[in-house]
Amino acid sequence: MKATRFGRNAAIAVLAVGALALTACGSDNATGAPSAAQTTAGVKVTGTLTGIGASSTGAAMDAWKAAFASANPGATVQYSPDGSGAGRKAILDGSAQFAGSDAYLTDAELASSKTKCGTDGAINIPVYISPIAVAFNIPNIKDLKLDADTVAKIFRGQITNWNDPAIAALNAGVTLPDLKVTPVNRSDDSGTTQNFTDYLAAAAPSVWTDKAAGLWPASLKGENAKGTSGVVKTVTDTPGAVTYADDSYVSGKLGTAQIKVGSDFVKISADAAAKAAELGKPVAGRAANDLSIKLDRTTTAAGVYPVVLVSYHVVCTTYDKKETADLVKAFESYVVSDAGQQAAAGSAKSAPLSKALQDKAKAAVDSIKAKA
């Protein structure tokens, strides 16, 4: 993570708590859970909420937890960044009340979720939009231009040196070193990996012949590490190394690639990631309050950065206890509120949800209920 974020989190949390008073849940509050406004006006939730999942959202989760705890002194949110796959498993087996996942539940997982989450199962609520950086450690170089085929060849081990002609052709005027390329991938079941390989499979199909998946192809050689912080540390410590990671974690000596979209190269940014999310379409066949998004990885639209992740909080539509439902609703209401989205943006360089998507997210949170 960037060092500057740690000093800012406390201030962000304080501002966010004040802003909670301006944000409220919708009117359909089946369990009577307090809105975000109510939590600062005397009606407060209590208890411990357990989440497991994506490590990419670590900085945002730190800001969300701090602000929510300040507004609700009797409430605690525990979050273990064990990876998106671990998070989805935890919500399905009931060991967590919510999951953080950079990939939405599959149809099979949705069907399985009915065991613990009631007849309507679980829903995917987008809470965090962020670009995935192709981050590298090349001495004296912080910016490169790459297209999808070249990125795919780098991570498949087909390009083994940074002064390869394919890279040089895209970077006229850049003195590329005679330095070995060391690809570094996630060792755990990762939503970031799912999104990155989804981009490669769609945008470079002649090179990336594997299907998109949360687990890195076992046939490919290279270094690996657990979690976003793990791959970033490995690359930081290894000249010539390259990885894919949430942009909020990229700092120091690491450079990032511009990605070719159409005839232009797009720099990584939250705004460019937000444009990619806006072009996404609802996943077909999902319930009204399931907000899974199918991203267009092959867009040629100007200013769009297609190597992007939408991270979801996966929650049950029905919880066994009213207290749990109330706590989930109160926390998620804050997360998708203006205050919560701005806290994440300030802490993790993420793109706030659009107004239209935010309204849908609020309605989805309001639909959560407890068993009668």
Coordinates of C-alpha atoms in Angstrom, one line a residue:
M1 CA 0.0 0.0 0.0
K2 CA 1.1 3.6 -0.4
A3 CA 2.6 4.9 2.7
T4 CA 0.6 8.1 2.6
R5 CA -2.6 6.2 3.0
F6 CA -1.9 5.2 6.6
G7 CA -1.7 8.8 7.8
R8 CA -4.9 9.7 5.9
N9 CA -7.1 6.9 7.1
A10 CA -7.8 8.4 10.4
A11 CA -8.8 11.7 8.9
I12 CA -10.9 10.0 6.3
A13 CA -12.7 8.0 9.0
V14 CA -13.5 11.1 11.0
L15 CA -14.9 12.9 7.9
A16 CA -16.8 9.8 6.9
V17 CA -18.5 9.5 10.3
G18 CA -19.7 13.1 10.0
A19 CA -20.9 12.5 6.5
L20 CA -22.9 9.4 7.7
A21 CA -25.5 11.8 9.0
L22 CA -26.3 12.9 5.5
T23 CA -26.8 9.3 4.2
A24 CA -29.8 7.1 4.8
C25 CA -31.0 3.7 3.7
G26 CA -34.1 3.4 1.5
S27 CA -37.6 3.1 2.9
D28 CA -37.9 -0.6 2.4
N29 CA -36.3 -1.6 5.7
A30 CA -37.7 -5.1 6.3
T31 CA -35.8 -5.7 9.5
G32 CA -36.0 -2.3 11.0
A33 CA -32.3 -1.9 10.7
P34 CA -31.1 1.7 11.4
S35 CA -30.0 3.7 8.4
A36 CA -26.6 5.2 8.3
A37 CA -28.1 8.5 9.4
Q38 CA -29.7 6.9 12.4
T39 CA -26.5 5.3 13.6
T40 CA -25.1 8.8 14.3
A41 CA -28.3 10.0 15.8
G42 CA -28.6 7.7 18.8
V43 CA -30.0 4.4 17.3
K44 CA -26.8 2.3 17.0
V45 CA -26.2 -1.2 16.0
T46 CA -24.0 -3.5 18.1
G47 CA -22.3 -6.9 17.6
T48 CA -19.5 -8.4 15.6
L49 CA -19.7 -8.7 11.8
T50 CA -17.3 -11.2 10.1
G51 CA -16.1 -10.9 6.6
I52 CA -13.6 -12.8 4.6
G53 CA -12.3 -12.2 1.1
A54 CA -10.5 -10.0 -1.4
S55 CA -7.1 -8.5 -0.4
S56 CA -7.4 -5.9 -3.2
T57 CA -9.8 -3.8 -1.1
G58 CA -7.6 -3.8 2.0
A59 CA -7.1 0.0 2.2
A60 CA -10.8 0.6 1.6
M61 CA -11.8 -1.9 4.2
D62 CA -9.6 -0.2 6.7
A63 CA -11.3 3.1 6.1
W64 CA -14.8 1.6 6.2
K65 CA -14.2 -0.4 9.4
A66 CA -12.8 2.6 11.2
A67 CA -15.6 5.0 10.2
F68 CA -18.3 2.4 11.0
A69 CA -16.8 1.6 14.4
S70 CA -16.6 5.3 15.3
A71 CA -20.3 5.7 14.5
N72 CA -21.2 2.5 16.3
P73 CA -19.0 2.0 19.4
G74 CA -20.7 -1.3 20.2
A75 CA -20.1 -2.8 16.7
T76 CA -17.0 -4.4 15.3
V77 CA -16.3 -5.5 11.7
Q78 CA -13.7 -8.2 11.3
Y79 CA -12.3 -8.8 7.9
S80 CA -9.7 -11.4 6.9
P81 CA -8.1 -10.7 3.4
D82 CA -7.7 -14.3 2.5
G83 CA -8.6 -13.9 -1.2
S84 CA -11.8 -13.8 -3.2
G85 CA -12.1 -17.6 -3.4
A86 CA -11.8 -18.0 0.3
G87 CA -14.5 -15.3 0.8
R88 CA -17.0 -16.9 -1.5
K89 CA -16.4 -20.3 0.2
A90 CA -17.0 -18.6 3.6
I91 CA -20.3 -17.1 2.7
L92 CA -21.5 -20.4 1.2
D93 CA -20.5 -22.5 4.2
G94 CA -21.8 -19.9 6.7
S95 CA -18.4 -19.1 8.3
A96 CA -18.7 -15.4 7.4
Q97 CA -21.7 -13.0 7.3
F98 CA -20.3 -11.3 4.1
A99 CA -17.7 -12.0 1.5
G100 CA -15.4 -9.6 -0.3
S101 CA -14.9 -10.9 -3.9
D102 CA -13.4 -9.4 -7.0
A103 CA -15.5 -11.9 -9.0
Y104 CA -19.2 -12.4 -8.7
L105 CA -20.7 -15.7 -7.7
T106 CA -21.1 -18.2 -10.5
D107 CA -24.5 -19.7 -11.2
A108 CA -23.4 -22.9 -9.4
E109 CA -22.3 -20.8 -6.3
L110 CA -25.6 -18.9 -6.4
A111 CA -27.5 -22.2 -6.3
S112 CA -25.4 -23.4 -3.4
S113 CA -25.9 -20.2 -1.5
K114 CA -29.6 -21.1 -0.9
T115 CA -28.5 -23.6 1.8
K116 CA -27.2 -20.8 4.1
C117 CA -28.9 -17.7 2.7
G118 CA -32.5 -18.7 2.3
T119 CA -34.6 -19.5 -0.8
D120 CA -33.4 -16.4 -2.6
G121 CA -29.7 -17.2 -1.9
A122 CA -27.0 -14.6 -1.9
I123 CA -26.6 -11.5 -3.9
N124 CA -23.5 -9.6 -5.3
I125 CA -23.4 -5.9 -4.4
P126 CA -20.6 -3.8 -6.1
V127 CA -18.8 -1.7 -3.5
Y128 CA -15.4 -1.0 -5.1
I129 CA -14.2 -0.2 -8.6
S130 CA -10.4 -0.2 -9.3
P131 CA -7.9 -0.6 -12.1
I132 CA -5.6 -3.5 -12.1
A133 CA -2.0 -2.4 -12.7
V134 CA 0.5 -4.2 -14.8
A135 CA 3.3 -3.3 -12.4
F136 CA 7.0 -3.8 -13.0
N137 CA 10.4 -3.2 -11.4
I138 CA 12.7 -1.9 -14.1
P139 CA 15.4 0.4 -12.9
N140 CA 14.9 4.0 -14.1
I141 CA 11.7 3.2 -16.0
K142 CA 8.3 4.1 -14.5
D143 CA 6.1 4.0 -17.6
L144 CA 5.7 1.6 -20.5
K145 CA 3.2 1.1 -23.3
L146 CA 1.9 -2.4 -23.8
D147 CA -0.9 -4.0 -25.8
A148 CA -2.9 -7.1 -24.8
D149 CA -0.8 -9.6 -26.9
T150 CA 2.5 -8.3 -25.4
V151 CA 1.1 -8.5 -21.9
A152 CA -0.1 -12.0 -22.5
K153 CA 3.3 -13.1 -23.9
I154 CA 5.1 -11.6 -20.9
F155 CA 3.0 -13.5 -18.4
R156 CA 3.1 -16.7 -20.5
G157 CA 6.9 -16.6 -20.5
Q158 CA 7.1 -16.1 -24.2
I159 CA 8.8 -12.7 -23.7
T160 CA 11.8 -13.3 -21.5
N161 CA 13.8 -10.1 -21.6
W162 CA 12.7 -6.5 -21.2
N163 CA 14.5 -5.4 -24.4
D164 CA 12.5 -7.8 -26.5
P165 CA 11.6 -6.3 -29.9
A166 CA 7.9 -6.6 -29.2
I167 CA 8.2 -4.3 -26.2
A168 CA 10.7 -2.0 -28.0
A169 CA 8.3 -1.6 -30.9
L170 CA 5.6 -0.1 -28.6
N171 CA 8.1 2.2 -26.7
A172 CA 10.0 4.2 -29.2
G173 CA 12.7 6.4 -27.5
V174 CA 12.7 4.3 -24.3
T175 CA 16.1 2.6 -23.5
L176 CA 15.0 -0.9 -22.4
P177 CA 17.6 -2.8 -20.3
D178 CA 19.0 -6.2 -21.0
L179 CA 17.1 -7.6 -18.0
K180 CA 15.3 -10.9 -17.4
V181 CA 11.5 -10.7 -17.2
T182 CA 10.2 -12.5 -14.0
P183 CA 6.4 -12.8 -14.0
V184 CA 4.9 -13.0 -10.6
N185 CA 1.4 -14.3 -10.1
R186 CA -1.0 -14.9 -7.2
S187 CA -0.7 -18.3 -5.5
D188 CA -4.2 -18.1 -4.0
D189 CA -7.7 -18.3 -5.5
S190 CA -7.9 -14.6 -6.5
G191 CA -10.6 -12.4 -8.0
T192 CA -7.8 -10.1 -9.3
T193 CA -6.4 -13.1 -11.1
Q194 CA -10.0 -13.9 -12.4
N195 CA -10.3 -10.3 -13.8
F196 CA -6.8 -10.2 -15.2
T197 CA -7.1 -13.5 -17.0
D198 CA -10.6 -12.5 -18.2
Y199 CA -9.0 -9.5 -19.9
L200 CA -6.2 -11.6 -21.4
A201 CA -8.6 -14.3 -22.7
A202 CA -10.8 -11.7 -24.3
A203 CA -8.3 -9.2 -25.6
A204 CA -5.5 -11.6 -26.6
P205 CA -7.2 -14.8 -27.4
S206 CA -4.5 -16.0 -29.9
V207 CA -1.9 -15.8 -27.1
W208 CA -3.8 -16.4 -23.9
T209 CA -5.3 -19.8 -24.7
D210 CA -6.4 -20.6 -21.1
K211 CA -9.8 -19.7 -19.8
A212 CA -10.3 -17.0 -17.3
A213 CA -10.0 -18.4 -13.8
G214 CA -9.3 -17.4 -10.2
L215 CA -6.4 -19.8 -10.0
W216 CA -3.3 -19.1 -12.2
P217 CA -2.6 -21.8 -14.8
A218 CA -0.4 -24.4 -13.3
S219 CA 1.4 -25.0 -16.6
L220 CA 2.9 -21.5 -16.6
K221 CA 6.3 -21.0 -15.0
G222 CA 7.2 -18.0 -12.8
E223 CA 7.2 -16.8 -9.3
N224 CA 4.1 -16.6 -7.1
A225 CA 3.1 -15.1 -3.8
K226 CA -0.1 -14.9 -1.7
G227 CA -2.3 -11.9 -1.7
T228 CA -2.0 -8.5 -3.3
S229 CA 0.7 -7.4 -0.8
G230 CA 2.6 -10.6 -1.4
V231 CA 3.0 -10.2 -5.2
V232 CA 3.8 -6.5 -4.9
K233 CA 6.5 -7.1 -2.3
T234 CA 8.0 -9.8 -4.5
V235 CA 8.2 -7.5 -7.5
T236 CA 9.5 -4.7 -5.4
D237 CA 12.3 -6.9 -4.2
T238 CA 13.1 -8.4 -7.6
P239 CA 14.6 -6.2 -10.5
G240 CA 12.9 -7.3 -13.7
A241 CA 9.8 -8.7 -12.1
V242 CA 6.3 -7.9 -13.2
T243 CA 2.9 -8.6 -11.7
Y244 CA -0.8 -7.6 -11.8
A245 CA -2.2 -6.0 -8.7
D246 CA -4.8 -3.5 -7.5
D247 CA -3.4 -0.1 -8.3
S248 CA -3.9 1.1 -4.7
Y249 CA -0.9 -1.2 -3.7
V250 CA 1.5 0.0 -6.3
S251 CA 4.1 2.6 -5.1
G252 CA 7.8 3.2 -4.6
K253 CA 10.1 1.9 -7.3
L254 CA 7.4 0.2 -9.3
G255 CA 6.2 1.5 -12.7
T256 CA 2.9 0.8 -14.4
A257 CA 1.9 0.1 -18.0
Q258 CA -0.3 2.1 -20.2
I259 CA -2.7 -0.3 -22.0
K260 CA -3.6 -0.1 -25.7
V261 CA -7.3 0.4 -26.3
G262 CA -8.2 0.9 -30.0
S263 CA -5.4 3.0 -31.5
D264 CA -4.5 4.8 -28.2
F265 CA -2.7 3.9 -25.0
V266 CA -4.7 4.6 -21.8
K267 CA -3.0 5.5 -18.5
I268 CA -4.1 3.8 -15.4
S269 CA -6.6 5.8 -13.3
A270 CA -9.7 5.6 -11.3
D271 CA -11.6 7.6 -13.9
A272 CA -10.6 5.3 -16.7
A273 CA -11.6 2.3 -14.6
A274 CA -15.0 3.9 -13.8
K275 CA -15.6 4.3 -17.5
A276 CA -15.0 0.6 -18.0
A277 CA -17.6 -0.2 -15.3
E278 CA -20.1 2.1 -16.8
L279 CA -19.8 0.2 -20.1
G280 CA -20.5 -3.1 -18.4
K281 CA -23.8 -4.9 -18.7
P282 CA -25.8 -6.8 -16.0
V283 CA -25.1 -10.5 -16.0
A284 CA -28.1 -12.2 -17.6
G285 CA -30.4 -14.4 -15.6
R286 CA -29.8 -12.8 -12.2
A287 CA -32.3 -11.6 -9.6
A288 CA -33.2 -7.9 -9.6
N289 CA -31.1 -7.1 -6.6
D290 CA -28.1 -9.1 -7.8
L291 CA -25.8 -6.4 -9.4
S292 CA -23.2 -8.6 -11.1
I293 CA -21.5 -6.8 -14.0
K294 CA -20.1 -8.3 -17.2
L295 CA -17.2 -6.1 -18.2
D296 CA -16.3 -5.4 -21.9
R297 CA -12.6 -6.2 -22.1
T298 CA -12.4 -5.6 -25.8
T299 CA -13.8 -2.1 -25.9
T300 CA -12.3 0.5 -28.2
A301 CA -14.0 3.4 -26.4
A302 CA -11.7 6.4 -25.8
G303 CA -10.3 6.8 -22.3
V304 CA -11.4 3.4 -21.0
Y305 CA -8.9 1.2 -19.0
P306 CA -10.2 -2.3 -19.5
V307 CA -8.0 -4.1 -17.0
V308 CA -10.3 -3.3 -14.2
L309 CA -12.0 -5.1 -11.3
V310 CA -15.3 -4.6 -9.7
S311 CA -15.2 -5.9 -6.1
Y312 CA -18.4 -7.1 -4.6
H313 CA -19.7 -7.7 -1.1
V314 CA -21.6 -10.9 -1.3
V315 CA -24.3 -11.0 1.3
C316 CA -27.3 -13.3 2.1
T317 CA -30.8 -12.1 1.2
T318 CA -32.0 -13.7 4.4
Y319 CA -30.1 -14.1 7.7
D320 CA -31.1 -16.4 10.6
K321 CA -31.1 -13.6 13.2
K322 CA -32.5 -10.1 13.0
E323 CA -29.5 -8.7 14.8
T324 CA -27.2 -10.1 12.1
A325 CA -29.4 -8.7 9.3
D326 CA -29.5 -5.3 11.0
L327 CA -25.7 -5.2 11.4
V328 CA -25.1 -6.3 7.7
K329 CA -27.6 -3.7 6.5
A330 CA -26.1 -0.9 8.6
F331 CA -22.5 -1.6 7.5
E332 CA -23.3 -2.1 3.8
S333 CA -25.5 1.0 3.8
Y334 CA -22.5 3.0 4.9
V335 CA -20.1 1.3 2.4
V336 CA -22.3 2.2 -0.6
S337 CA -23.1 5.6 0.7
D338 CA -21.5 8.8 -0.6
A339 CA -19.4 8.9 2.6
G340 CA -18.3 5.3 2.3
Q341 CA -17.4 5.6 -1.4
Q342 CA -15.4 8.8 -0.9
A343 CA -13.6 7.2 2.0
A344 CA -12.6 4.4 -0.2
A345 CA -11.5 6.7 -3.0
G346 CA -9.4 8.8 -0.7
S347 CA -7.8 5.7 0.9
A348 CA -7.4 3.4 -2.1
K349 CA -7.6 5.5 -5.3
S350 CA -10.8 3.6 -6.2
A351 CA -13.6 5.0 -8.4
P352 CA -16.8 5.8 -6.5
L353 CA -19.9 4.0 -7.7
S354 CA -22.0 6.0 -10.2
K355 CA -25.2 7.5 -8.9
A356 CA -27.3 5.0 -10.9
L357 CA -25.3 2.0 -9.6
Q358 CA -25.2 3.5 -6.0
D359 CA -29.0 3.7 -6.0
K360 CA -29.3 0.1 -7.1
A361 CA -26.8 -0.9 -4.4
K362 CA -28.8 0.9 -1.8
A363 CA -32.0 -0.9 -2.9
A364 CA -30.2 -4.2 -2.8
V365 CA -29.0 -3.6 0.8
D366 CA -32.5 -2.5 1.8
S367 CA -33.9 -5.9 0.6
I368 CA -31.9 -7.9 3.1
K369 CA -34.1 -9.5 5.8
A370 CA -34.2 -11.9 8.6
K371 CA -36.2 -15.1 8.9
A372 CA -39.7 -14.6 10.3

